[in-house]
Short mmCIF file of C-alpha atoms in Angstrom, two decimals:
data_model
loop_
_atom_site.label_atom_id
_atom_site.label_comp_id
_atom_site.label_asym_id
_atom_site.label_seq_id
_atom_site.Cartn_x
_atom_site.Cartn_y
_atom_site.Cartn_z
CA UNK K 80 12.31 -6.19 -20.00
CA UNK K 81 13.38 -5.96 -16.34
CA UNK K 82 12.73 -2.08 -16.46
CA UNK K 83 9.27 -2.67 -18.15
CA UNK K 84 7.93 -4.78 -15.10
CA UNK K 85 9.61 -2.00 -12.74
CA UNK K 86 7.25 0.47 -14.45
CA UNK K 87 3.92 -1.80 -14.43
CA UNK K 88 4.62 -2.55 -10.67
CA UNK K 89 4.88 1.10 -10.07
CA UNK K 90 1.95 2.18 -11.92
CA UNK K 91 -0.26 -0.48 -9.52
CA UNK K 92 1.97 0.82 -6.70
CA UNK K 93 0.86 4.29 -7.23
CA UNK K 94 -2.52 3.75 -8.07
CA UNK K 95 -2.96 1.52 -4.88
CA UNK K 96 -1.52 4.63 -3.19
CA UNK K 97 -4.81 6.62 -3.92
CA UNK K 98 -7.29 4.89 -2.36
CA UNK K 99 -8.01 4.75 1.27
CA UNK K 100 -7.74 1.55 3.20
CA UNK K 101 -5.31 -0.16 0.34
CA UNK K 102 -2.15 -0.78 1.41
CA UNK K 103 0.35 -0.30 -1.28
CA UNK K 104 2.75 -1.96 0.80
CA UNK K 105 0.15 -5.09 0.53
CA UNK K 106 0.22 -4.53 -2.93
CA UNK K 107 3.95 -4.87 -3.15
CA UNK K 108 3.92 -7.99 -1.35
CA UNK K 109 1.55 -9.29 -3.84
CA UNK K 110 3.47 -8.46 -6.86
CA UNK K 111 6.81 -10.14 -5.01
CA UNK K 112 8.82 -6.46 -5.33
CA UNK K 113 8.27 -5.75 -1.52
CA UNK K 114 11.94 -7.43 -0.04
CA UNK K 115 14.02 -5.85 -3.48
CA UNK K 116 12.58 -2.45 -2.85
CA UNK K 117 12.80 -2.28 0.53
CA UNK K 118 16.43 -3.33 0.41
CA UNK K 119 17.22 -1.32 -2.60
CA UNK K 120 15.75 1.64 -0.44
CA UNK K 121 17.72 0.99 3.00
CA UNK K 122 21.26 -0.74 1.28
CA UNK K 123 21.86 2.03 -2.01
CA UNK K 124 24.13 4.26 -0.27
CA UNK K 125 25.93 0.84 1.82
CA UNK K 126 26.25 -1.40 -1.68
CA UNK K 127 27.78 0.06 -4.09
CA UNK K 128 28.15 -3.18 -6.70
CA UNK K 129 24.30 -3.15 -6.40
CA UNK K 130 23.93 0.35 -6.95
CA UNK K 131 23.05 0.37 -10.74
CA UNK K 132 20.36 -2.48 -10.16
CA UNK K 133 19.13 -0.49 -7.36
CA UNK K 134 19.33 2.68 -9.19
CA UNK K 135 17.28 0.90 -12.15
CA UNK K 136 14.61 -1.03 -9.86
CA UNK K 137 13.62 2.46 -8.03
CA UNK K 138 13.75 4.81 -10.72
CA UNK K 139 11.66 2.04 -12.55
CA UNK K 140 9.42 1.77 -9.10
CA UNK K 141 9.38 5.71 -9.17
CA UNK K 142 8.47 7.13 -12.37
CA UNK K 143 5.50 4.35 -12.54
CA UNK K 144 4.19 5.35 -9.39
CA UNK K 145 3.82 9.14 -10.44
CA UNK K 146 2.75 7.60 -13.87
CA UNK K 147 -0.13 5.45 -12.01
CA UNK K 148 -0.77 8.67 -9.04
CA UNK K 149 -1.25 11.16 -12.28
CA UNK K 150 -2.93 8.96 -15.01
CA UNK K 151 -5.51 7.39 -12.73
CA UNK K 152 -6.74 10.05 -9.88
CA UNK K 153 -9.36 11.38 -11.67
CA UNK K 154 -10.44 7.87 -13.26
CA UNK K 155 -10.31 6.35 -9.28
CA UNK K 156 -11.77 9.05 -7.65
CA UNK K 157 -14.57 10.70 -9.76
CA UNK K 158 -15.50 7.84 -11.77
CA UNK K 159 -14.99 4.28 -9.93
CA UNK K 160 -14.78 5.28 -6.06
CA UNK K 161 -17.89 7.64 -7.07
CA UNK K 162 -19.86 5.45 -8.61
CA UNK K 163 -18.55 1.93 -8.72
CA UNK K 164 -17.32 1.99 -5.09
CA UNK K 165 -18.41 -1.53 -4.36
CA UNK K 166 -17.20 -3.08 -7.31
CA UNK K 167 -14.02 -1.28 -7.08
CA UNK K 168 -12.83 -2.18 -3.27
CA UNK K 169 -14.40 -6.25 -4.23
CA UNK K 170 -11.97 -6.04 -7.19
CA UNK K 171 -9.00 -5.13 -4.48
CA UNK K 172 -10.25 -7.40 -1.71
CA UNK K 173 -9.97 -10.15 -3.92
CA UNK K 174 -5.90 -9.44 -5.34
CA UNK K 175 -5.44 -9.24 -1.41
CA UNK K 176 -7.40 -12.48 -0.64
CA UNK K 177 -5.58 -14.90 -3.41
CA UNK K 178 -2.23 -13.27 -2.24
CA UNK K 179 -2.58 -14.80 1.61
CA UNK K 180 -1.27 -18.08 0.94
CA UNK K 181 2.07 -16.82 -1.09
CA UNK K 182 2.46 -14.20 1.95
CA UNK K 183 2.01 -17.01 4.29
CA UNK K 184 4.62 -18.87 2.82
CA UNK K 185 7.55 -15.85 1.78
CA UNK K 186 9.56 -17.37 4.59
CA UNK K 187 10.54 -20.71 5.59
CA UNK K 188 10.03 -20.92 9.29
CA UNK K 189 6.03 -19.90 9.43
CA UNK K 190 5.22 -22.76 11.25
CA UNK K 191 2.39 -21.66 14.32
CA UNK K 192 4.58 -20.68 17.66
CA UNK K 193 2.71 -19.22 19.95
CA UNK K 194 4.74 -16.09 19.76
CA UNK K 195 3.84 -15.62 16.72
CA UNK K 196 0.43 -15.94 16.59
CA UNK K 197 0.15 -13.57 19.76
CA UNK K 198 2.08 -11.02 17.61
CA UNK K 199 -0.69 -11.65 14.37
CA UNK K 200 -3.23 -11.25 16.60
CA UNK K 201 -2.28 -8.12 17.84
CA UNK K 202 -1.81 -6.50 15.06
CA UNK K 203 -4.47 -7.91 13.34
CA UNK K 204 -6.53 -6.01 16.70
CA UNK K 205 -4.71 -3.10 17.10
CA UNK K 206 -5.68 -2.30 13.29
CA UNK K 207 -9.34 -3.00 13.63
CA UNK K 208 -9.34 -0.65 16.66
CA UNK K 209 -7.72 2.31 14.84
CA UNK K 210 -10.29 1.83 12.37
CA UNK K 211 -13.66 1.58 14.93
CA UNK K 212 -16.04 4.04 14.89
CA UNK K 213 -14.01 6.22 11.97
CA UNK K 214 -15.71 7.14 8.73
CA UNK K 215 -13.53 7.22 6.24
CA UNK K 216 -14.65 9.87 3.25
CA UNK K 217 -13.48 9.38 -0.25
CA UNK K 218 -13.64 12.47 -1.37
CA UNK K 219 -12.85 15.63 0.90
CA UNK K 220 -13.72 19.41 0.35
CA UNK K 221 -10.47 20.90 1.06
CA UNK K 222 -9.87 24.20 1.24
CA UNK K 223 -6.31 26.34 0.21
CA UNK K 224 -3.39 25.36 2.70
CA UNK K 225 -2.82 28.49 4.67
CA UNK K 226 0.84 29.48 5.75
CA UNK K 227 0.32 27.87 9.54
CA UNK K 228 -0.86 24.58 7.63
CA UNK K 229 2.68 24.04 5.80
CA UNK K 230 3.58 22.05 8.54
CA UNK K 231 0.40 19.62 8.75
CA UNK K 232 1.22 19.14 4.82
CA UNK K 233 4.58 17.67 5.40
CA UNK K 234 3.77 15.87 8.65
CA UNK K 235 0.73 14.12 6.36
CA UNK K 236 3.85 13.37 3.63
CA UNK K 237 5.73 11.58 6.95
CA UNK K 238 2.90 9.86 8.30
CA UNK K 239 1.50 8.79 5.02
CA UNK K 240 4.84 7.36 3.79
CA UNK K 241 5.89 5.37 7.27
CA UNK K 242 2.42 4.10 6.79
CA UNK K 243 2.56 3.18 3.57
CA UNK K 244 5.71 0.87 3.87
CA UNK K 245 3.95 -1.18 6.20
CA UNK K 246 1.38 -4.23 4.64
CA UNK K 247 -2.31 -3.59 5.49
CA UNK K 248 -1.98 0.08 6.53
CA UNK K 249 -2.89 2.83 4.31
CA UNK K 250 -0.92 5.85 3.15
CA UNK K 251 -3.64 7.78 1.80
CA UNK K 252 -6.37 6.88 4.94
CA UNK K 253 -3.74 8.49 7.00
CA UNK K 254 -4.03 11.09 5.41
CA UNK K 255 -7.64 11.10 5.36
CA UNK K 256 -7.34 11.09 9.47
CA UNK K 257 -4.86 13.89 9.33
CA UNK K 258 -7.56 15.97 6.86
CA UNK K 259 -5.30 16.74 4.07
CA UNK K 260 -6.43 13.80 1.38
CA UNK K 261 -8.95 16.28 -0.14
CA UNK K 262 -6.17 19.08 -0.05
CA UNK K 263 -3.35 16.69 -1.81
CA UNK K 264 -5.69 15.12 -4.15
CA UNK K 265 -6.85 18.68 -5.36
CA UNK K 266 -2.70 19.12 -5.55
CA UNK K 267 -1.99 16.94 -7.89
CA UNK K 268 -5.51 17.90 -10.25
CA UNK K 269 -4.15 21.69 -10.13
CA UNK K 270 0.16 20.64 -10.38
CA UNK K 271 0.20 22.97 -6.91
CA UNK K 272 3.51 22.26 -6.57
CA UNK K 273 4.21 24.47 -3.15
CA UNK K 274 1.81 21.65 -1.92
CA UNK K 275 3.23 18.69 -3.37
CA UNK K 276 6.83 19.97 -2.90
CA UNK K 277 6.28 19.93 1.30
CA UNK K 278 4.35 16.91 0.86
CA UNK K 279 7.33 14.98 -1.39
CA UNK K 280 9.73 16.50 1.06
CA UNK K 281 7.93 14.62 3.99
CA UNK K 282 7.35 12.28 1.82
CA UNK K 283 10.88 11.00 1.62
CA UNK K 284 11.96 11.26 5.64
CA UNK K 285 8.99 8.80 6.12
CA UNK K 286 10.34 6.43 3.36
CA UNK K 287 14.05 6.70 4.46
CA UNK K 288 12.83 6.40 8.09
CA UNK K 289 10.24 3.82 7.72
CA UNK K 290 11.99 1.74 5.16
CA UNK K 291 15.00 1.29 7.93
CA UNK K 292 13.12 -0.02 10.50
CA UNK K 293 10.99 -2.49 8.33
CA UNK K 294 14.38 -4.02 6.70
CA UNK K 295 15.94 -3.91 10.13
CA UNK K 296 12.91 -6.12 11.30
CA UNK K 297 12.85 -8.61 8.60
CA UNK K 298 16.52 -9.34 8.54
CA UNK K 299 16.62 -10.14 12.22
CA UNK K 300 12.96 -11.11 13.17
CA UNK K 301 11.55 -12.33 9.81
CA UNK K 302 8.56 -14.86 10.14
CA UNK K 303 7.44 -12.95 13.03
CA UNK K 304 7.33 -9.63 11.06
CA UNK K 305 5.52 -11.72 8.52
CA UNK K 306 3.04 -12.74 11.12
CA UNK K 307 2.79 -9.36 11.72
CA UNK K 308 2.16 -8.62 8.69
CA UNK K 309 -0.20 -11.15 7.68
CA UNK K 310 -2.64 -9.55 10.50
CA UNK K 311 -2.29 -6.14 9.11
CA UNK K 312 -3.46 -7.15 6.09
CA UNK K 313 -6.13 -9.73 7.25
CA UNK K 314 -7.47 -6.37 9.45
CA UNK K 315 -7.42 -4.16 6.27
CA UNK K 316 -9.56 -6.79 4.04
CA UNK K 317 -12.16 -5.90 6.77
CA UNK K 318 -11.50 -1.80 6.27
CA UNK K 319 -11.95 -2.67 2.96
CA UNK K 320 -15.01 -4.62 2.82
CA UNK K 321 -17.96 -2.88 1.39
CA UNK K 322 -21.21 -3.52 2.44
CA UNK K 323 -22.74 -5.69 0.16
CA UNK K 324 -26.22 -5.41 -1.81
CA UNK K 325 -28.10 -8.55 -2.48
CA UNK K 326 -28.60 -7.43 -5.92
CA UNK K 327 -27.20 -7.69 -9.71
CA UNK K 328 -24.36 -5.40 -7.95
CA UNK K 329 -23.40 -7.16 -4.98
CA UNK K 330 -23.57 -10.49 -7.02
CA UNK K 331 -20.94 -9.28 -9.53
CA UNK K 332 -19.10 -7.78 -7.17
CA UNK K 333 -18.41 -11.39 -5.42
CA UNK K 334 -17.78 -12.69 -8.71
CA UNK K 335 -14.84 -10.23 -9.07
CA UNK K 336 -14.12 -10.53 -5.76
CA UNK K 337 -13.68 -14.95 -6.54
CA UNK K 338 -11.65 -14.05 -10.32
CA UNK K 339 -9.19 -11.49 -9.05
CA UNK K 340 -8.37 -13.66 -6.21
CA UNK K 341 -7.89 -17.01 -8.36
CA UNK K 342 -5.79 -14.75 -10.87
CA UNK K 343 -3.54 -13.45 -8.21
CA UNK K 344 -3.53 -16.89 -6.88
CA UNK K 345 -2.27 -18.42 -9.88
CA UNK K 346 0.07 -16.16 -10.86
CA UNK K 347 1.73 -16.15 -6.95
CA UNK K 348 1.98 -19.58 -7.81
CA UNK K 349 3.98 -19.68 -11.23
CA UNK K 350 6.01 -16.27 -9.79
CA UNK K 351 7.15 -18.75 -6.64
#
């Protein structure tokens, strides 16, 4: 059963991964597997009596992800970012919304300091500028990865992945930035696997790198990385927010918006 709810996590984990401005690491924290993983990640090798449940959490984690990255691309990308763009990023902005109060509370001492809000607050602004003034395209043209691009591929596998591990920044806008989201989407439709070999391989020095310094950070500075945190993501509900129609469509899109967040509300509630 255990290994079941490793998959489902990974499948949302890897579709979250696809779209730019959702923060799988957001996502994580929503579905309470962000600590376990991040742990299981930085303490395999140093643990060896966890090893198996490690073993079994990330290869659960793993194989979901690809599972959620392959199955739902096309679906995300041609059909719902394409043409129900609104609906689809009210639908997200919601599971992120009903999630703030169980992030709020994941560690005992949250209690206001001023430290701590200074350190919200800055991330919370240091995220909205790296967002002003950039368009962010869903879908880019790309054309074939020349030899003196091999580099840029696995550098966008780095950056993607040290972004990703963090809540309320985005693997895949990253890679939007860099210009290769078109190139590794169209990777993964074809199996180009040249491409998704150098991106996998930078793939994993951002996750080994990244993961290190995020459990380092919670172990010794917890509620303020969780401040942190909680600004990140508060910044990427406004990356993520569409702008909305006063029509049938904008309408329903609120009402998602309200039931996603009450469902992820409630069932933060009976996980805690």
């Amino acid at each position: 059963m255990r290994s079941v709810i490793y998959l489902i996590q990974g499948i949302a984990l890897g579709i979250a991964m696809l779209i730019p401005g959702m923060s799988a690491a957001t996502l994580a924290v929503v579905l309470n597997c962000y600590d376990e993983s991040l742990e299981a990640i930085t303490q395999f090798f140093s643990t060896p009596t966890k090893r198996l449940h490690y073993t079994q959490r990330l290869a659960g984690l793993g194989i979901g992800a690809i599972l959620g990255i392959l199955g739902f691309s096309h679906l995300l990308t041609q059909v719902l970012l394409k043409h129900f763009s609104e609906l689809t990023y009210m639908v997200f902005i919601g599971l992120i919304i009903g999630s703030l109060p169980f992030i709020y509370s994941s560690h005992s001492d949250m209690k206001p300091k001023l430290s701590k809000v200074i350190i919200g607050l800055a991330s919370f602004g240091l995220l909205i500028l790296s967002y002003e003034n950039v368009h962010t395209q869903l879908l880019i043209d790309a054309s074939r990865v020349s030899a003196s691009m091999m580099l840029l591929v696995m550098m966008s596998g780095v950056m993607g992945a040290t972004a990703m591990i963090i809540p309320g920044l985005s693997g895949s806008f990253v890679l939007v930035l860099m210009g290769t989201y078109g190139l590794i989407l169209e990777a993964i439709h074809s199996l180009d696997w040249l491409i998704l070999g150098l991106f996998s391989m930078g793939m994993l020095i951002g996750l080994l790198a990244g993961s290190k310094l995020m459990y380092s950070l919670i172990k010794h500075y917890p509620s303020h990385t969780y401040y942190a945190m909680f600004g990140l993501i508060i910044g990427s509900i406004i990356k993520l927010w569409p702008d909305i129609s006063l029509n049938s469509q904008g309408i329903l899109g609120l009402g998602l918006c309200i039931i996603a967040a009450t469902t992820t509300f409630l069932f933060a509630k009976v996980r805690s």
